[in-house]
Amino acid sequence: MSNNNLLYRQVQSPMVLKIAKWIIGIFLVIGLCSHFIANDMPLLAKYEGSVSSPATVEFLSDIGIVDSRIYDETKFKWKIMPPIPYSSNQLNSRVNVSVGPLDNQEVSSLRYRHWLGTDQLGRDVLAGLVHGTNIALKVGLLSVFFSLLLGLYLGLLSGYFGDNGWKINIFALLIGTLIKALGLYYILYPIIVNPGLFYYLNLTFIVTILQLALYKFIPGSTKPSISLPIDLITTKIIEVLNSIPTLFIILAFLAIFTKPSIWNVIIIISIIGWPKFARLVRAEILQIKNLEYIESAKSIGLSDFQIIFKHALPNAITSVISITAFAISGAILLESTLSFLGLGIPLDQVSWGSMLADARVNFSSWWLALFPGL
């Protein structure tokens, strides 16, 4: 038995798969619940005669659902703190230098001990790791999701229609391009400058309705149409993106964004990552679009888009799933690299890469390099 076959059998063993699922599940829980695992606000408290959840209020205010509220800690009758009673960017007034996990710490009790130490600003390392997990998962999942959507869309169209198969209404093309340009601007601008969940969703919904109405009320049969060389356009864009070093693309887009934000990193990684999905989907569609079952679907009168989404896409999606996991890990590593270099996310947000960058300037603080590096 070759070494490759032996390795494959070991990876496919039930025990290894079970351990991998548990590890992924733990990271997902930590990332999704990071605000309630590490926070300096109580999970539950009695404040001014009523029971409330300051941590939940703070979380909802961060995503723009409710207004922010300032709590006076002296008015808490009782409170239940999170497992880690520190937020990622909370400065400890008692600790103004980096303290190791084995050093003596000036804390009121073991409940408030910094179990993995602090950085040079007194911020808790364990809280930073938890918050960094949230950032890593957010960047990895969202950037790959957007890359996958764009790559699937362009890969399906370019592989199925080629350069002469997709005829589009000239008026719909011109007006649709204008609507998409305005939509992208008004959708992305508030995210970059002042992120707001409902503002983003409302604008996305409005732009989608306008586009659907456009193609509904301007039928191609009554207006002049042209053959759009979608395959040529897609392949040339991919060639251009692949010919430019990734670092140059990142620096170019970072220069466009005036305000650092995690959404900037997500958008940049999405732009960099979609070509790999588009190439794979295009290759799969080129292999199957002339097969007998596709020709049979055409002969019974199914539309092109029915054939694409009911027959072509299910066969192409299997290959896409296999590279999605690698794309997520690559996006997380790229975000950590940008944070390590001080690019992308705001400096006041703690991530795995920013913690490693702190270790670079403080060689004696081994815990700043060990725990985030793991």
mmCIF file of N, CA and C in Angstrom, residues 179-262:
data_model
loop_
_atom_site.group_PDB
_atom_site.id
_atom_site.type_symbol
_atom_site.label_atom_id
_atom_site.label_comp_id
_atom_site.label_asym_id
_atom_site.label_seq_id
_atom_site.Cartn_x
_atom_site.Cartn_y
_atom_site.Cartn_z
ATOM 1 N N ILE A 179 -28.128 50.712 -13.239
ATOM 2 C CA ILE A 179 -28.729 50.368 -11.949
ATOM 3 C C ILE A 179 -27.745 49.595 -11.085
ATOM 4 N N LYS A 180 -27.009 48.663 -11.692
ATOM 5 C CA LYS A 180 -26.047 47.880 -10.916
ATOM 6 C C LYS A 180 -24.924 48.767 -10.389
ATOM 7 N N ALA A 181 -24.463 49.700 -11.223
ATOM 8 C CA ALA A 181 -23.392 50.591 -10.771
ATOM 9 C C ALA A 181 -23.857 51.447 -9.597
ATOM 10 N N LEU A 182 -25.049 52.030 -9.733
ATOM 11 C CA LEU A 182 -25.586 52.834 -8.631
ATOM 12 C C LEU A 182 -25.874 51.973 -7.409
ATOM 13 N N GLY A 183 -26.385 50.774 -7.655
ATOM 14 C CA GLY A 183 -26.685 49.885 -6.538
ATOM 15 C C GLY A 183 -25.445 49.484 -5.771
ATOM 16 N N LEU A 184 -24.386 49.133 -6.495
ATOM 17 C CA LEU A 184 -23.142 48.768 -5.820
ATOM 18 C C LEU A 184 -22.593 49.930 -5.014
ATOM 19 N N TYR A 185 -22.694 51.130 -5.577
ATOM 20 C CA TYR A 185 -22.167 52.296 -4.856
ATOM 21 C C TYR A 185 -22.946 52.528 -3.567
ATOM 22 N N TYR A 186 -24.274 52.557 -3.677
ATOM 23 C CA TYR A 186 -25.082 52.880 -2.500
ATOM 24 C C TYR A 186 -25.167 51.724 -1.511
ATOM 25 N N ILE A 187 -24.826 50.513 -1.947
ATOM 26 C CA ILE A 187 -24.792 49.381 -1.023
ATOM 27 C C ILE A 187 -23.451 49.314 -0.313
ATOM 28 N N LEU A 188 -22.369 49.462 -1.067
ATOM 29 C CA LEU A 188 -21.041 49.297 -0.480
ATOM 30 C C LEU A 188 -20.599 50.524 0.300
ATOM 31 N N TYR A 189 -21.033 51.710 -0.106
ATOM 32 C CA TYR A 189 -20.569 52.919 0.579
ATOM 33 C C TYR A 189 -20.953 52.942 2.056
ATOM 34 N N PRO A 190 -22.216 52.679 2.417
ATOM 35 C CA PRO A 190 -22.528 52.687 3.857
ATOM 36 C C PRO A 190 -21.823 51.591 4.624
ATOM 37 N N ILE A 191 -21.511 50.476 3.964
ATOM 38 C CA ILE A 191 -20.789 49.401 4.651
ATOM 39 C C ILE A 191 -19.375 49.853 4.967
ATOM 40 N N ILE A 192 -18.746 50.535 4.008
ATOM 41 C CA ILE A 192 -17.356 50.949 4.192
ATOM 42 C C ILE A 192 -17.258 52.095 5.195
ATOM 43 N N VAL A 193 -18.179 53.064 5.099
ATOM 44 C CA VAL A 193 -18.104 54.254 5.939
ATOM 45 C C VAL A 193 -18.754 54.028 7.297
ATOM 46 N N ASN A 194 -19.986 53.516 7.290
ATOM 47 C CA ASN A 194 -20.719 53.334 8.549
ATOM 48 C C ASN A 194 -21.618 52.112 8.414
ATOM 49 N N PRO A 195 -21.106 50.925 8.708
ATOM 50 C CA PRO A 195 -21.875 49.704 8.476
ATOM 51 C C PRO A 195 -23.206 49.711 9.229
ATOM 52 N N GLY A 196 -24.261 49.306 8.523
ATOM 53 C CA GLY A 196 -25.568 49.178 9.148
ATOM 54 C C GLY A 196 -26.324 48.044 8.487
ATOM 55 N N LEU A 197 -26.803 47.080 9.262
ATOM 56 C CA LEU A 197 -27.398 45.874 8.713
ATOM 57 C C LEU A 197 -28.676 46.176 7.943
ATOM 58 N N PHE A 198 -29.599 46.921 8.534
ATOM 59 C CA PHE A 198 -30.878 47.156 7.884
ATOM 60 C C PHE A 198 -30.733 48.059 6.665
ATOM 61 N N TYR A 199 -29.840 49.029 6.726
ATOM 62 C CA TYR A 199 -29.607 49.897 5.573
ATOM 63 C C TYR A 199 -29.107 49.070 4.396
ATOM 64 N N TYR A 200 -28.213 48.155 4.669
ATOM 65 C CA TYR A 200 -27.659 47.296 3.623
ATOM 66 C C TYR A 200 -28.740 46.392 3.032
ATOM 67 N N LEU A 201 -29.536 45.745 3.886
ATOM 68 C CA LEU A 201 -30.555 44.827 3.407
ATOM 69 C C LEU A 201 -31.638 45.555 2.617
ATOM 70 N N ASN A 202 -32.035 46.727 3.072
ATOM 71 C CA ASN A 202 -33.071 47.480 2.365
ATOM 72 C C ASN A 202 -32.614 47.884 0.972
ATOM 73 N N LEU A 203 -31.388 48.386 0.860
ATOM 74 C CA LEU A 203 -30.889 48.792 -0.451
ATOM 75 C C LEU A 203 -30.709 47.590 -1.368
ATOM 76 N N THR A 204 -30.252 46.476 -0.821
ATOM 77 C CA THR A 204 -30.115 45.266 -1.625
ATOM 78 C C THR A 204 -31.469 44.834 -2.175
ATOM 79 N N PHE A 205 -32.491 44.878 -1.344
ATOM 80 C CA PHE A 205 -33.836 44.496 -1.771
ATOM 81 C C PHE A 205 -34.357 45.434 -2.858
ATOM 82 N N ILE A 206 -34.155 46.736 -2.691
ATOM 83 C CA ILE A 206 -34.645 47.712 -3.666
ATOM 84 C C ILE A 206 -33.969 47.518 -5.020
ATOM 85 N N VAL A 207 -32.638 47.352 -5.009
ATOM 86 C CA VAL A 207 -31.913 47.171 -6.265
ATOM 87 C C VAL A 207 -32.339 45.881 -6.955
ATOM 88 N N THR A 208 -32.559 44.819 -6.195
ATOM 89 C CA THR A 208 -32.990 43.552 -6.781
ATOM 90 C C THR A 208 -34.358 43.688 -7.436
ATOM 91 N N ILE A 209 -35.289 44.360 -6.772
ATOM 92 C CA ILE A 209 -36.624 44.562 -7.338
ATOM 93 C C ILE A 209 -36.546 45.389 -8.621
ATOM 94 N N LEU A 210 -35.721 46.426 -8.643
ATOM 95 C CA LEU A 210 -35.572 47.247 -9.843
ATOM 96 C C LEU A 210 -35.027 46.435 -11.008
ATOM 97 N N GLN A 211 -34.054 45.579 -10.736
ATOM 98 C CA GLN A 211 -33.488 44.766 -11.805
ATOM 99 C C GLN A 211 -34.507 43.765 -12.342
ATOM 100 N N LEU A 212 -35.259 43.126 -11.451
ATOM 101 C CA LEU A 212 -36.279 42.179 -11.898
ATOM 102 C C LEU A 212 -37.358 42.889 -12.716
ATOM 103 N N ALA A 213 -37.759 44.072 -12.267
ATOM 104 C CA ALA A 213 -38.760 44.835 -13.010
ATOM 105 C C ALA A 213 -38.237 45.247 -14.380
ATOM 106 N N LEU A 214 -36.953 45.568 -14.443
ATOM 107 C CA LEU A 214 -36.348 45.996 -15.703
ATOM 108 C C LEU A 214 -36.435 44.892 -16.748
ATOM 109 N N TYR A 215 -36.015 43.689 -16.375
ATOM 110 C CA TYR A 215 -36.019 42.592 -17.335
ATOM 111 C C TYR A 215 -37.427 42.048 -17.583
ATOM 112 N N LYS A 216 -38.359 42.386 -16.702
ATOM 113 C CA LYS A 216 -39.738 41.940 -16.890
ATOM 114 C C LYS A 216 -40.470 42.804 -17.900
ATOM 115 N N PHE A 217 -40.266 44.105 -17.832
ATOM 116 C CA PHE A 217 -41.057 45.026 -18.637
ATOM 117 C C PHE A 217 -40.341 45.484 -19.908
ATOM 118 N N ILE A 218 -39.104 45.017 -20.139
ATOM 119 C CA ILE A 218 -38.433 45.303 -21.412
ATOM 120 C C ILE A 218 -38.113 43.965 -22.066
ATOM 121 N N PRO A 219 -39.074 43.319 -22.701
ATOM 122 C CA PRO A 219 -38.849 41.990 -23.281
ATOM 123 C C PRO A 219 -37.876 42.041 -24.441
ATOM 124 N N GLY A 220 -37.060 41.008 -24.553
ATOM 125 C CA GLY A 220 -36.048 40.980 -25.603
ATOM 126 C C GLY A 220 -36.631 40.780 -26.985
ATOM 127 N N SER A 221 -37.848 40.213 -27.070
ATOM 128 C CA SER A 221 -38.421 39.949 -28.380
ATOM 129 C C SER A 221 -38.874 41.212 -29.097
ATOM 130 N N THR A 222 -39.099 42.299 -28.351
ATOM 131 C CA THR A 222 -39.589 43.528 -28.975
ATOM 132 C C THR A 222 -38.525 44.600 -29.060
ATOM 133 N N LYS A 223 -37.327 44.332 -28.592
ATOM 134 C CA LYS A 223 -36.266 45.319 -28.608
ATOM 135 C C LYS A 223 -35.036 44.722 -29.275
ATOM 136 N N PRO A 224 -34.182 45.548 -29.853
ATOM 137 C CA PRO A 224 -32.960 45.026 -30.472
ATOM 138 C C PRO A 224 -32.060 44.382 -29.431
ATOM 139 N N SER A 225 -31.407 43.277 -29.794
ATOM 140 C CA SER A 225 -30.544 42.550 -28.869
ATOM 141 C C SER A 225 -29.203 42.280 -29.521
ATOM 142 N N ILE A 226 -28.214 41.981 -28.682
ATOM 143 C CA ILE A 226 -26.870 41.665 -29.145
ATOM 144 C C ILE A 226 -26.395 40.407 -28.441
ATOM 145 N N SER A 227 -25.411 39.736 -29.046
ATOM 146 C CA SER A 227 -24.782 38.570 -28.430
ATOM 147 C C SER A 227 -23.641 39.053 -27.551
ATOM 148 N N LEU A 228 -23.758 38.821 -26.275
ATOM 149 C CA LEU A 228 -22.746 39.277 -25.330
ATOM 150 C C LEU A 228 -21.661 38.211 -25.190
ATOM 151 N N PRO A 229 -20.399 38.528 -25.515
ATOM 152 C CA PRO A 229 -19.302 37.543 -25.394
ATOM 153 C C PRO A 229 -18.908 37.333 -23.933
ATOM 154 N N ILE A 230 -19.796 36.725 -23.177
ATOM 155 C CA ILE A 230 -19.590 36.592 -21.741
ATOM 156 C C ILE A 230 -18.377 35.724 -21.420
ATOM 157 N N ASP A 231 -18.123 34.700 -22.247
ATOM 158 C CA ASP A 231 -16.978 33.824 -21.991
ATOM 159 C C ASP A 231 -15.666 34.575 -22.186
ATOM 160 N N LEU A 232 -15.573 35.363 -23.244
ATOM 161 C CA LEU A 232 -14.363 36.143 -23.502
ATOM 162 C C LEU A 232 -14.137 37.169 -22.398
ATOM 163 N N ILE A 233 -15.205 37.845 -21.999
ATOM 164 C CA ILE A 233 -15.077 38.863 -20.949
ATOM 165 C C ILE A 233 -14.619 38.233 -19.640
ATOM 166 N N THR A 234 -15.236 37.111 -19.280
ATOM 167 C CA THR A 234 -14.895 36.459 -18.010
ATOM 168 C C THR A 234 -13.463 35.958 -18.002
ATOM 169 N N THR A 235 -13.057 35.278 -19.064
ATOM 170 C CA THR A 235 -11.697 34.723 -19.105
ATOM 171 C C THR A 235 -10.639 35.820 -19.118
ATOM 172 N N LYS A 236 -10.912 36.925 -19.788
ATOM 173 C CA LYS A 236 -9.931 38.014 -19.817
ATOM 174 C C LYS A 236 -9.812 38.685 -18.449
ATOM 175 N N ILE A 237 -10.939 38.840 -17.766
ATOM 176 C CA ILE A 237 -10.873 39.405 -16.411
ATOM 177 C C ILE A 237 -10.073 38.489 -15.496
ATOM 178 N N ILE A 238 -10.288 37.184 -15.615
ATOM 179 C CA ILE A 238 -9.535 36.225 -14.797
ATOM 180 C C ILE A 238 -8.050 36.291 -15.115
ATOM 181 N N GLU A 239 -7.712 36.399 -16.397
ATOM 182 C CA GLU A 239 -6.301 36.489 -16.784
ATOM 183 C C GLU A 239 -5.650 37.751 -16.221
ATOM 184 N N VAL A 240 -6.380 38.857 -16.258
ATOM 185 C CA VAL A 240 -5.828 40.107 -15.721
ATOM 186 C C VAL A 240 -5.595 39.990 -14.219
ATOM 187 N N LEU A 241 -6.576 39.449 -13.494
ATOM 188 C CA LEU A 241 -6.429 39.305 -12.046
ATOM 189 C C LEU A 241 -5.300 38.348 -11.686
ATOM 190 N N ASN A 242 -5.145 37.284 -12.471
ATOM 191 C CA ASN A 242 -4.080 36.320 -12.187
ATOM 192 C C ASN A 242 -2.701 36.850 -12.556
ATOM 193 N N SER A 243 -2.643 37.790 -13.481
ATOM 194 C CA SER A 243 -1.345 38.323 -13.905
ATOM 195 C C SER A 243 -0.795 39.369 -12.942
ATOM 196 N N ILE A 244 -1.664 39.925 -12.095
ATOM 197 C CA ILE A 244 -1.232 40.944 -11.132
ATOM 198 C C ILE A 244 -0.965 40.272 -9.793
ATOM 199 N N PRO A 245 0.171 40.524 -9.160
ATOM 200 C CA PRO A 245 0.427 39.947 -7.832
ATOM 201 C C PRO A 245 -0.674 40.312 -6.843
ATOM 202 N N THR A 246 -1.027 39.348 -6.022
ATOM 203 C CA THR A 246 -2.125 39.540 -5.071
ATOM 204 C C THR A 246 -1.879 40.723 -4.143
ATOM 205 N N LEU A 247 -0.643 40.882 -3.705
ATOM 206 C CA LEU A 247 -0.331 41.976 -2.789
ATOM 207 C C LEU A 247 -0.596 43.329 -3.432
ATOM 208 N N PHE A 248 -0.293 43.472 -4.725
ATOM 209 C CA PHE A 248 -0.553 44.734 -5.412
ATOM 210 C C PHE A 248 -2.055 45.028 -5.484
ATOM 211 N N ILE A 249 -2.850 43.989 -5.737
ATOM 212 C CA ILE A 249 -4.304 44.176 -5.787
ATOM 213 C C ILE A 249 -4.828 44.621 -4.427
ATOM 214 N N ILE A 250 -4.319 43.988 -3.377
ATOM 215 C CA ILE A 250 -4.757 44.339 -2.024
ATOM 216 C C ILE A 250 -4.409 45.785 -1.701
ATOM 217 N N LEU A 251 -3.172 46.175 -1.985
ATOM 218 C CA LEU A 251 -2.743 47.543 -1.686
ATOM 219 C C LEU A 251 -3.525 48.565 -2.506
ATOM 220 N N ALA A 252 -3.854 48.208 -3.752
ATOM 221 C CA ALA A 252 -4.616 49.134 -4.595
ATOM 222 C C ALA A 252 -6.014 49.367 -4.035
ATOM 223 N N PHE A 253 -6.672 48.300 -3.606
ATOM 224 C CA PHE A 253 -8.021 48.454 -3.057
ATOM 225 C C PHE A 253 -8.001 49.111 -1.688
ATOM 226 N N LEU A 254 -6.990 48.820 -0.881
ATOM 227 C CA LEU A 254 -6.900 49.462 0.428
ATOM 228 C C LEU A 254 -6.716 50.970 0.294
ATOM 229 N N ALA A 255 -6.065 51.395 -0.790
ATOM 230 C CA ALA A 255 -5.901 52.830 -1.016
ATOM 231 C C ALA A 255 -7.225 53.498 -1.385
ATOM 232 N N ILE A 256 -8.159 52.714 -1.937
ATOM 233 C CA ILE A 256 -9.462 53.273 -2.310
ATOM 234 C C ILE A 256 -10.326 53.506 -1.077
ATOM 235 N N PHE A 257 -10.280 52.556 -0.140
ATOM 236 C CA PHE A 257 -11.109 52.658 1.056
ATOM 237 C C PHE A 257 -10.500 53.677 2.010
ATOM 238 N N THR A 258 -11.272 54.691 2.338
ATOM 239 C CA THR A 258 -10.756 55.767 3.188
ATOM 240 C C THR A 258 -10.784 55.418 4.665
ATOM 241 N N LYS A 259 -11.664 54.508 5.055
ATOM 242 C CA LYS A 259 -11.806 54.160 6.468
ATOM 243 C C LYS A 259 -11.608 52.665 6.647
ATOM 244 N N PRO A 260 -10.681 52.242 7.514
ATOM 245 C CA PRO A 260 -10.465 50.804 7.724
ATOM 246 C C PRO A 260 -11.728 50.131 8.250
ATOM 247 N N SER A 261 -12.013 48.954 7.729
ATOM 248 C CA SER A 261 -13.187 48.205 8.150
ATOM 249 C C SER A 261 -12.990 46.744 7.800
ATOM 250 N N ILE A 262 -13.622 45.876 8.564
ATOM 251 C CA ILE A 262 -13.551 44.454 8.266
ATOM 252 C C ILE A 262 -14.240 44.146 6.941
#
